[in-house]
mmCIF file of C-alpha atoms in Angstrom:
data_model
loop_
_atom_site.group_PDB
_atom_site.id
_atom_site.type_symbol
_atom_site.label_atom_id
_atom_site.label_comp_id
_atom_site.label_asym_id
_atom_site.label_seq_id
_atom_site.Cartn_x
_atom_site.Cartn_y
_atom_site.Cartn_z
ATOM 1 C CA UNK A 172 165.165 60.138 122.671
ATOM 2 C CA UNK A 173 164.850 60.963 118.987
ATOM 3 C CA UNK A 174 164.940 57.266 118.147
ATOM 4 C CA UNK A 175 162.128 56.646 120.666
ATOM 5 C CA UNK A 176 159.995 59.384 119.116
ATOM 6 C CA UNK A 177 160.550 57.978 115.658
ATOM 7 C CA UNK A 178 159.511 54.543 116.894
ATOM 8 C CA UNK A 179 156.336 55.967 118.430
ATOM 9 C CA UNK A 180 155.492 57.818 115.245
ATOM 10 C CA UNK A 181 155.947 54.666 113.186
ATOM 11 C CA UNK A 182 153.713 52.706 115.577
ATOM 12 C CA UNK A 183 151.001 55.331 115.432
ATOM 13 C CA UNK A 184 151.178 55.557 111.667
ATOM 14 C CA UNK A 185 150.730 51.789 111.323
ATOM 15 C CA UNK A 186 147.029 52.079 112.171
ATOM 16 C CA UNK A 187 144.747 52.848 109.236
ATOM 17 C CA UNK A 188 143.230 55.943 110.834
ATOM 18 C CA UNK A 189 146.627 57.421 111.553
ATOM 19 C CA UNK A 190 147.829 56.686 108.057
ATOM 20 C CA UNK A 191 144.664 58.244 106.753
ATOM 21 C CA UNK A 192 145.199 61.424 108.727
ATOM 22 C CA UNK A 193 148.803 61.676 107.537
ATOM 23 C CA UNK A 194 147.749 61.479 103.898
ATOM 24 C CA UNK A 195 144.838 63.900 104.220
ATOM 25 C CA UNK A 196 145.438 67.561 103.399
ATOM 26 C CA UNK A 197 145.420 69.743 106.526
ATOM 27 C CA UNK A 198 143.036 72.424 105.121
ATOM 28 C CA UNK A 199 140.306 69.873 104.384
ATOM 29 C CA UNK A 200 140.609 68.275 107.809
ATOM 30 C CA UNK A 201 140.368 71.666 109.502
ATOM 31 C CA UNK A 202 137.331 72.604 107.423
ATOM 32 C CA UNK A 203 135.473 69.431 108.378
ATOM 33 C CA UNK A 204 136.314 69.835 112.055
ATOM 34 C CA UNK A 205 135.215 73.469 112.086
ATOM 35 C CA UNK A 206 131.951 72.903 110.192
ATOM 36 C CA UNK A 207 130.713 69.394 111.028
ATOM 37 C CA UNK A 208 127.074 70.452 111.189
ATOM 38 C CA UNK A 209 127.144 71.825 107.660
ATOM 39 C CA UNK A 210 128.574 68.564 106.341
ATOM 40 C CA UNK A 211 126.027 66.387 108.154
ATOM 41 C CA UNK A 212 123.149 68.701 107.198
ATOM 42 C CA UNK A 213 124.100 68.477 103.545
ATOM 43 C CA UNK A 214 124.149 64.683 103.704
ATOM 44 C CA UNK A 215 120.787 64.606 105.486
ATOM 45 C CA UNK A 216 119.107 66.910 102.948
ATOM 46 C CA UNK A 217 120.442 64.908 100.004
ATOM 47 C CA UNK A 218 119.294 61.650 101.611
ATOM 48 C CA UNK A 219 115.785 63.005 102.296
ATOM 49 C CA UNK A 220 115.364 64.095 98.674
ATOM 50 C CA UNK A 221 116.664 60.749 97.456
ATOM 51 C CA UNK A 222 114.222 58.797 99.636
ATOM 52 C CA UNK A 223 111.289 60.848 98.348
ATOM 53 C CA UNK A 224 112.252 59.942 94.791
ATOM 54 C CA UNK A 225 112.538 56.283 95.790
ATOM 55 C CA UNK A 226 109.054 56.313 97.303
ATOM 56 C CA UNK A 227 107.580 57.828 94.148
ATOM 57 C CA UNK A 228 109.469 55.252 92.094
ATOM 58 C CA UNK A 229 108.078 52.289 94.035
ATOM 59 C CA UNK A 230 104.512 53.526 93.645
ATOM 60 C CA UNK A 231 104.987 54.116 89.919
ATOM 61 C CA UNK A 232 106.342 50.592 89.464
ATOM 62 C CA UNK A 233 103.415 49.191 91.445
ATOM 63 C CA UNK A 234 101.007 51.136 89.234
ATOM 64 C CA UNK A 235 102.667 49.642 86.155
ATOM 65 C CA UNK A 236 102.242 46.121 87.570
ATOM 66 C CA UNK A 237 98.575 46.723 88.425
ATOM 67 C CA UNK A 238 97.843 48.132 84.982
ATOM 68 C CA UNK A 239 99.621 45.227 83.285
ATOM 69 C CA UNK A 240 97.681 42.655 85.342
ATOM 70 C CA UNK A 241 94.333 44.312 84.573
ATOM 71 C CA UNK A 242 94.888 44.770 80.875
ATOM 72 C CA UNK A 243 96.952 41.650 80.273
ATOM 73 C CA UNK A 244 99.103 43.613 77.846
ATOM 74 C CA UNK A 245 102.836 43.518 77.187
ATOM 75 C CA UNK A 246 105.243 42.639 80.038
ATOM 76 C CA UNK A 247 105.941 45.298 82.652
ATOM 77 C CA UNK A 248 109.587 45.678 81.617
ATOM 78 C CA UNK A 249 108.392 46.897 78.211
ATOM 79 C CA UNK A 250 106.265 49.626 79.788
ATOM 80 C CA UNK A 251 107.416 53.236 79.632
ATOM 81 C CA UNK A 252 105.780 53.934 82.986
ATOM 82 C CA UNK A 253 107.752 51.154 84.648
ATOM 83 C CA UNK A 254 111.033 52.433 83.214
ATOM 84 C CA UNK A 255 110.174 55.933 84.469
ATOM 85 C CA UNK A 256 109.850 54.428 87.931
ATOM 86 C CA UNK A 257 113.209 52.702 87.555
ATOM 87 C CA UNK A 258 114.777 55.987 86.434
ATOM 88 C CA UNK A 259 113.396 57.782 89.484
ATOM 89 C CA UNK A 260 114.766 55.030 91.682
ATOM 90 C CA UNK A 261 118.159 55.569 90.080
ATOM 91 C CA UNK A 262 117.968 59.276 90.880
ATOM 92 C CA UNK A 263 116.995 58.533 94.464
ATOM 93 C CA UNK A 264 119.750 55.970 94.922
ATOM 94 C CA UNK A 265 122.209 58.441 93.420
ATOM 95 C CA UNK A 266 121.168 60.936 96.076
ATOM 96 C CA UNK A 267 121.732 58.348 98.801
ATOM 97 C CA UNK A 268 125.056 57.497 97.173
ATOM 98 C CA UNK A 269 126.178 61.099 97.495
ATOM 99 C CA UNK A 270 124.845 61.350 101.057
ATOM 100 C CA UNK A 271 127.033 58.460 102.234
ATOM 101 C CA UNK A 272 130.062 60.522 101.279
ATOM 102 C CA UNK A 273 129.115 63.218 103.805
ATOM 103 C CA UNK A 274 127.923 61.241 106.827
ATOM 104 C CA UNK A 275 128.188 57.778 108.448
ATOM 105 C CA UNK A 276 126.014 54.960 107.145
ATOM 106 C CA UNK A 277 124.241 54.591 110.490
ATOM 107 C CA UNK A 278 123.182 58.239 110.185
ATOM 108 C CA UNK A 279 121.941 58.125 106.586
ATOM 109 C CA UNK A 280 120.197 54.733 106.585
ATOM 110 C CA UNK A 281 117.441 55.586 109.124
ATOM 111 C CA UNK A 282 116.364 58.479 106.928
ATOM 112 C CA UNK A 283 114.667 55.857 104.763
ATOM 113 C CA UNK A 284 111.725 56.569 107.082
ATOM 114 C CA UNK A 285 111.025 59.495 104.780
ATOM 115 C CA UNK A 286 110.121 57.084 101.976
ATOM 116 C CA UNK A 287 107.507 55.396 104.199
ATOM 117 C CA UNK A 288 105.850 58.678 105.141
ATOM 118 C CA UNK A 289 106.009 59.873 101.545
ATOM 119 C CA UNK A 290 104.438 56.621 100.355
ATOM 120 C CA UNK A 291 101.471 57.158 102.693
ATOM 121 C CA UNK A 292 101.089 60.743 101.464
ATOM 122 C CA UNK A 293 101.144 59.573 97.838
ATOM 123 C CA UNK A 294 98.487 56.926 98.509
ATOM 124 C CA UNK A 295 96.268 59.519 100.198
ATOM 125 C CA UNK A 296 96.654 62.111 97.455
ATOM 126 C CA UNK A 297 96.625 59.979 94.313
ATOM 127 C CA UNK A 298 94.904 56.750 95.404
ATOM 128 C CA UNK A 299 92.301 58.616 97.494
ATOM 129 C CA UNK A 300 92.950 56.579 100.621
ATOM 130 C CA UNK A 301 91.698 57.921 103.940
ATOM 131 C CA UNK A 302 94.077 59.140 106.618
ATOM 132 C CA UNK A 303 93.776 56.910 109.671
ATOM 133 C CA UNK A 304 94.601 57.644 113.283
ATOM 134 C CA UNK A 305 97.337 54.993 113.155
ATOM 135 C CA UNK A 306 98.900 56.841 110.210
ATOM 136 C CA UNK A 307 99.132 60.052 112.224
ATOM 137 C CA UNK A 308 100.456 58.303 115.347
ATOM 138 C CA UNK A 309 102.851 56.146 113.333
ATOM 139 C CA UNK A 310 104.136 59.093 111.352
ATOM 140 C CA UNK A 311 104.740 61.065 114.549
ATOM 141 C CA UNK A 312 106.635 58.151 116.105
ATOM 142 C CA UNK A 313 108.676 57.624 112.948
ATOM 143 C CA UNK A 314 109.636 61.290 112.753
ATOM 144 C CA UNK A 315 110.504 61.373 116.460
ATOM 145 C CA UNK A 316 112.565 58.214 116.167
ATOM 146 C CA UNK A 317 114.400 59.590 113.161
ATOM 147 C CA UNK A 318 115.199 62.777 115.051
ATOM 148 C CA UNK A 319 116.581 60.755 117.979
ATOM 149 C CA UNK A 320 118.620 58.620 115.583
ATOM 150 C CA UNK A 321 120.121 61.629 113.852
ATOM 151 C CA UNK A 322 120.858 63.343 117.168
ATOM 152 C CA UNK A 323 122.624 60.442 118.878
ATOM 153 C CA UNK A 324 124.195 58.743 115.845
ATOM 154 C CA UNK A 325 127.999 58.895 115.531
ATOM 155 C CA UNK A 326 128.974 62.239 114.032
ATOM 156 C CA UNK A 327 132.568 61.422 113.193
ATOM 157 C CA UNK A 328 133.675 61.558 109.571
ATOM 158 C CA UNK A 329 136.565 59.374 108.412
ATOM 159 C CA UNK A 330 138.507 59.988 105.254
ATOM 160 C CA UNK A 331 137.850 56.889 103.147
ATOM 161 C CA UNK A 332 140.991 55.788 101.315
ATOM 162 C CA UNK A 333 141.921 52.641 99.415
ATOM 163 C CA UNK A 334 144.346 51.571 102.155
ATOM 164 C CA UNK A 335 141.640 51.935 104.811
ATOM 165 C CA UNK A 336 139.110 49.930 102.792
ATOM 166 C CA UNK A 337 141.667 47.193 102.200
ATOM 167 C CA UNK A 338 142.399 47.083 105.929
ATOM 168 C CA UNK A 339 138.684 46.709 106.728
ATOM 169 C CA UNK A 340 138.110 44.029 104.058
ATOM 170 C CA UNK A 341 140.764 41.662 105.409
ATOM 171 C CA UNK A 342 139.724 42.079 109.056
ATOM 172 C CA UNK A 343 138.599 38.820 110.650
ATOM 173 C CA UNK A 344 135.293 40.175 112.016
ATOM 174 C CA UNK A 345 134.203 41.357 108.589
ATOM 175 C CA UNK A 346 135.227 38.075 106.977
ATOM 176 C CA UNK A 347 133.168 36.210 109.591
ATOM 177 C CA UNK A 348 130.253 38.582 108.982
ATOM 178 C CA UNK A 349 130.509 38.096 105.204
ATOM 179 C CA UNK A 350 130.662 34.319 105.534
ATOM 180 C CA UNK A 351 127.530 34.318 107.704
ATOM 181 C CA UNK A 352 125.688 36.515 105.217
ATOM 182 C CA UNK A 353 126.566 34.233 102.300
ATOM 183 C CA UNK A 354 125.293 31.165 104.163
ATOM 184 C CA UNK A 355 122.007 32.823 105.130
ATOM 185 C CA UNK A 356 121.537 34.217 101.613
ATOM 186 C CA UNK A 357 122.010 30.790 100.021
ATOM 187 C CA UNK A 358 119.509 29.213 102.409
ATOM 188 C CA UNK A 359 116.891 31.908 101.741
ATOM 189 C CA UNK A 360 117.458 31.701 97.995
ATOM 190 C CA UNK A 361 116.979 27.926 98.090
ATOM 191 C CA UNK A 362 113.721 28.289 100.030
ATOM 192 C CA UNK A 363 112.515 31.037 97.697
ATOM 193 C CA UNK A 364 113.452 29.418 94.371
ATOM 194 C CA UNK A 365 113.450 25.658 94.945
ATOM 195 C CA UNK A 366 110.794 25.375 97.646
ATOM 196 C CA UNK A 367 108.713 28.114 96.010
ATOM 197 C CA UNK A 368 107.990 29.856 99.316
ATOM 198 C CA UNK A 369 106.819 33.312 98.201
ATOM 199 C CA UNK A 370 106.659 35.008 101.583
ATOM 200 C CA UNK A 371 107.297 38.721 101.844
ATOM 201 C CA UNK A 372 109.739 38.291 104.747
ATOM 202 C CA UNK A 373 111.916 35.909 102.729
ATOM 203 C CA UNK A 374 112.029 38.228 99.725
ATOM 204 C CA UNK A 375 112.776 41.299 101.818
ATOM 205 C CA UNK A 376 115.502 39.461 103.743
ATOM 206 C CA UNK A 377 117.181 38.713 100.428
ATOM 207 C CA UNK A 378 116.971 42.415 99.601
ATOM 208 C CA UNK A 379 118.353 43.369 103.019
ATOM 209 C CA UNK A 380 121.349 41.040 102.753
ATOM 210 C CA UNK A 381 122.183 42.521 99.367
ATOM 211 C CA UNK A 382 121.604 46.016 100.749
ATOM 212 C CA UNK A 383 124.207 45.383 103.433
ATOM 213 C CA UNK A 384 126.884 44.878 100.797
ATOM 214 C CA UNK A 385 125.471 47.777 98.820
ATOM 215 C CA UNK A 386 125.904 50.146 101.762
ATOM 216 C CA UNK A 387 129.486 49.019 102.357
ATOM 217 C CA UNK A 388 130.477 49.349 98.695
ATOM 218 C CA UNK A 389 128.562 52.592 98.125
ATOM 219 C CA UNK A 390 130.229 54.330 101.050
ATOM 220 C CA UNK A 391 133.632 53.010 99.937
ATOM 221 C CA UNK A 392 133.218 54.181 96.339
ATOM 222 C CA UNK A 393 131.684 57.507 97.354
ATOM 223 C CA UNK A 394 134.396 58.148 99.928
ATOM 224 C CA UNK A 395 137.232 57.316 97.560
ATOM 225 C CA UNK A 396 135.747 59.542 94.854
ATOM 226 C CA UNK A 397 135.447 62.358 97.412
ATOM 227 C CA UNK A 398 139.070 61.938 98.443
ATOM 228 C CA UNK A 399 140.114 61.916 94.792
ATOM 229 C CA UNK A 400 138.283 65.203 94.224
ATOM 230 C CA UNK A 401 140.051 66.650 97.254
ATOM 231 C CA UNK A 402 143.413 65.834 95.698
ATOM 232 C CA UNK A 403 144.278 62.380 97.079
ATOM 233 C CA UNK A 404 143.831 60.144 94.003
ATOM 234 C CA UNK A 405 142.237 56.830 94.998
ATOM 235 C CA UNK A 406 140.985 55.632 91.597
ATOM 236 C CA UNK A 407 144.295 54.021 90.731
ATOM 237 C CA UNK A 408 143.925 51.278 93.357
ATOM 238 C CA UNK A 409 142.287 47.937 92.449
ATOM 239 C CA UNK A 410 140.136 47.964 95.605
ATOM 240 C CA UNK A 411 138.161 50.881 94.157
ATOM 241 C CA UNK A 412 137.073 48.862 91.123
ATOM 242 C CA UNK A 413 136.373 45.801 93.267
ATOM 243 C CA UNK A 414 134.000 47.884 95.371
ATOM 244 C CA UNK A 415 132.511 49.412 92.225
ATOM 245 C CA UNK A 416 131.711 45.964 90.821
ATOM 246 C CA UNK A 417 130.208 44.866 94.144
ATOM 247 C CA UNK A 418 128.103 48.017 94.244
ATOM 248 C CA UNK A 419 126.717 47.568 90.720
ATOM 249 C CA UNK A 420 126.067 43.842 91.141
ATOM 250 C CA UNK A 421 124.390 44.107 94.532
ATOM 251 C CA UNK A 422 122.250 47.041 93.355
ATOM 252 C CA UNK A 423 121.110 45.126 90.266
ATOM 253 C CA UNK A 424 120.048 42.034 92.219
ATOM 254 C CA UNK A 425 118.547 44.189 94.939
ATOM 255 C CA UNK A 426 116.324 45.925 92.378
ATOM 256 C CA UNK A 427 115.417 42.553 90.894
ATOM 257 C CA UNK A 428 114.197 41.064 94.187
ATOM 258 C CA UNK A 429 112.573 44.325 95.232
ATOM 259 C CA UNK A 430 110.706 44.485 91.947
ATOM 260 C CA UNK A 431 109.498 40.909 92.449
ATOM 261 C CA UNK A 432 108.227 41.889 95.888
ATOM 262 C CA UNK A 433 106.423 44.908 94.431
ATOM 263 C CA UNK A 434 104.799 42.643 91.852
ATOM 264 C CA UNK A 435 103.592 40.053 94.393
ATOM 265 C CA UNK A 436 102.690 42.318 97.315
ATOM 266 C CA UNK A 437 101.212 45.743 97.898
ATOM 267 C CA UNK A 438 103.472 48.792 98.107
ATOM 268 C CA UNK A 439 102.131 49.621 101.579
ATOM 269 C CA UNK A 440 103.589 46.289 102.753
ATOM 270 C CA UNK A 441 106.867 46.312 100.831
ATOM 271 C CA UNK A 442 107.950 49.868 101.649
ATOM 272 C CA UNK A 443 107.833 49.668 105.486
ATOM 273 C CA UNK A 444 109.322 46.170 105.680
ATOM 274 C CA UNK A 445 112.070 47.226 103.311
ATOM 275 C CA UNK A 446 112.763 50.236 105.523
ATOM 276 C CA UNK A 447 113.077 48.158 108.695
ATOM 277 C CA UNK A 448 115.275 45.472 107.135
ATOM 278 C CA UNK A 449 117.414 47.896 105.151
ATOM 279 C CA UNK A 450 117.998 50.165 108.151
ATOM 280 C CA UNK A 451 118.995 47.238 110.362
ATOM 281 C CA UNK A 452 121.352 45.800 107.738
ATOM 282 C CA UNK A 453 122.928 49.202 107.033
ATOM 283 C CA UNK A 454 123.518 49.888 110.725
ATOM 284 C CA UNK A 455 125.073 46.458 111.254
ATOM 285 C CA UNK A 456 127.251 46.954 108.168
ATOM 286 C CA UNK A 457 128.414 50.331 109.454
ATOM 287 C CA UNK A 458 129.229 48.865 112.862
ATOM 288 C CA UNK A 459 131.038 45.772 111.570
ATOM 289 C CA UNK A 460 132.876 47.167 108.558
ATOM 290 C CA UNK A 461 133.433 50.870 109.274
ATOM 291 C CA UNK A 462 133.457 50.559 113.088
ATOM 292 C CA UNK A 463 131.246 53.630 113.367
ATOM 293 C CA UNK A 464 130.258 52.948 116.983
ATOM 294 C CA UNK A 465 133.848 52.742 118.169
ATOM 295 C CA UNK A 466 134.336 55.134 121.073
ATOM 296 C CA UNK A 467 130.632 56.091 121.182
ATOM 297 C CA UNK A 468 129.232 56.765 124.654
ATOM 298 C CA UNK A 469 126.873 54.216 126.189
ATOM 299 C CA UNK A 470 124.092 56.811 126.447
ATOM 300 C CA UNK A 471 124.388 57.564 122.744
ATOM 301 C CA UNK A 472 124.181 53.863 121.880
ATOM 302 C CA UNK A 473 121.101 53.414 124.097
ATOM 303 C CA UNK A 474 119.335 56.467 122.638
ATOM 304 C CA UNK A 475 120.273 55.370 119.137
ATOM 305 C CA UNK A 476 118.642 51.958 119.709
ATOM 306 C CA UNK A 477 115.638 53.686 121.287
ATOM 307 C CA UNK A 478 115.293 55.820 118.165
ATOM 308 C CA UNK A 479 115.389 52.640 116.072
ATOM 309 C CA UNK A 480 112.545 51.166 118.114
ATOM 310 C CA UNK A 481 110.468 54.333 117.739
ATOM 311 C CA UNK A 482 111.008 54.407 113.984
ATOM 312 C CA UNK A 483 110.219 50.725 113.559
ATOM 313 C CA UNK A 484 107.083 51.026 115.717
ATOM 314 C CA UNK A 485 105.944 54.036 113.722
ATOM 315 C CA UNK A 486 106.461 52.204 110.442
ATOM 316 C CA UNK A 487 104.544 49.194 111.806
ATOM 317 C CA UNK A 488 101.570 51.394 112.738
ATOM 318 C CA UNK A 489 101.595 53.024 109.320
ATOM 319 C CA UNK A 490 101.673 49.684 107.495
ATOM 320 C CA UNK A 491 99.199 47.906 109.816
ATOM 321 C CA UNK A 492 95.967 46.925 108.033
ATOM 322 C CA UNK A 493 96.415 49.392 105.222
ATOM 323 C CA UNK A 494 93.698 49.156 102.544
ATOM 324 C CA UNK A 495 94.689 47.259 99.429
ATOM 325 C CA UNK A 496 94.315 48.615 95.927
ATOM 326 C CA UNK A 497 90.931 47.608 94.601
ATOM 327 C CA UNK A 498 90.793 46.036 91.214
ATOM 328 C CA UNK A 499 88.251 47.412 88.818
ATOM 329 C CA UNK A 500 85.229 45.101 88.699
ATOM 330 C CA UNK A 501 83.135 44.714 85.519
ATOM 331 C CA UNK A 502 79.728 46.381 85.398
ATOM 332 C CA UNK A 503 77.968 43.246 84.185
ATOM 333 C CA UNK A 504 77.355 39.671 85.268
ATOM 334 C CA UNK A 505 79.089 36.977 83.263
ATOM 335 C CA UNK A 506 76.702 34.714 81.359
ATOM 336 C CA UNK A 507 78.273 31.521 82.684
ATOM 337 C CA UNK A 508 77.119 32.467 86.196
ATOM 338 C CA UNK A 509 73.403 32.616 85.189
ATOM 339 C CA UNK A 510 71.616 29.242 85.116
ATOM 340 C CA UNK A 511 70.094 28.079 81.795
ATOM 341 C CA UNK A 512 71.804 30.833 79.809
ATOM 342 C CA UNK A 513 74.448 30.395 77.173
ATOM 343 C CA UNK A 514 77.544 32.525 76.658
ATOM 344 C CA UNK A 515 76.129 34.031 73.473
ATOM 345 C CA UNK A 516 72.929 35.424 74.979
ATOM 346 C CA UNK A 517 72.757 39.202 75.029
ATOM 347 C CA UNK A 518 71.219 40.339 78.271
ATOM 348 C CA UNK A 519 73.144 43.452 79.240
ATOM 349 C CA UNK A 520 71.550 46.667 77.918
ATOM 350 C CA UNK A 521 73.405 49.760 76.844
ATOM 351 C CA UNK A 522 74.798 52.045 79.535
ATOM 352 C CA UNK A 523 72.575 54.886 78.339
ATOM 353 C CA UNK A 524 69.294 53.054 79.053
ATOM 354 C CA UNK A 525 67.396 53.326 82.326
ATOM 355 C CA UNK A 526 67.490 49.572 82.949
ATOM 356 C CA UNK A 527 71.283 49.396 82.836
ATOM 357 C CA UNK A 528 72.508 46.946 85.454
ATOM 358 C CA UNK A 529 69.069 45.618 86.427
ATOM 359 C CA UNK A 530 68.260 43.102 83.679
ATOM 360 C CA UNK A 531 70.860 40.581 84.790
ATOM 361 C CA UNK A 532 69.505 40.688 88.334
ATOM 362 C CA UNK A 533 65.978 40.072 87.004
ATOM 363 C CA UNK A 534 67.202 37.049 85.065
ATOM 364 C CA UNK A 535 68.757 35.638 88.224
ATOM 365 C CA UNK A 536 65.449 36.080 90.092
ATOM 366 C CA UNK A 537 63.439 34.467 87.248
ATOM 367 C CA UNK A 538 65.790 31.464 87.129
ATOM 368 C CA UNK A 539 65.427 30.926 90.855
ATOM 369 C CA UNK A 540 61.620 31.170 90.593
ATOM 370 C CA UNK A 541 61.546 28.479 87.884
ATOM 371 C CA UNK A 542 63.751 26.217 89.992
ATOM 372 C CA UNK A 543 61.466 26.595 93.033
ATOM 373 C CA UNK A 544 58.356 25.834 90.960
#
């Protein structure tokens, strides 16, 4: 009988979750089980603050691009304003990095909806855009969808160890998922670089594919650091540094493609599309790699998907037909547009005179009268 019990214990301990529970200190496990809401709430608050910083960062970077295109001055990467935006993005991503250590990826990722709502608020306050009915309806749907997502998302917390990450990395379903992502990424990169197809969907898909690996590596690194702080040292395993390299590399290229999208397209287009694609990729990554939906009730899965649809619909309404940033037009008519006038003629009076802005129009009328006669 004793031999049978020993055999059963060895069989149970062969699974990664069982091995994880055996190596985790009992006080920490009891604390998490007794106060799950406090842990999830902390992760949610940190993620919300991080997404607000990210939204401010994207708008600052867009402002730097607009100012550089209008003035034709030094490149954007030599602008202090642009680097301030990058720094704020780093702070926001650091907040999301910490949040993944407290809650599942499928719970933290949908909170990117906060960045969309914050982006609309920033455009209304600082860019003097008007609040539309679709903004109010879309914001309400996005907030409702986020609430449904948070309510029905998996609320189980797994102790992330090096052995568990290694077990997930060599699983056949993740290897198949990774192979598919690499193929799709190479095809999109070829279309974007070689075929010169500068479509926002292509650029944001590249960002989303990189974000999928970012979410996996960020949660792995954050979880192993958390376990190390709790007393189970995980920094001595090579898998930690492999995930750290993947995290840094994917983040760098993700910022590169995202910055290119911000330079080519308006922030009101990039932010919502990035939210939809990033949320979908993060949820899929959490399901495939961390198996976060394992054992989840069918009702929870249905309500979770319903919350995704509400959030995506809300983001679509917010981004639909948003006004573009208007470039500053000159207060005078160029001489090459006036018939029979040379570039050196001085026709525009001083701004202090009463005829400011009217002399060029009179010249246009006189030229048309001479042509008719």
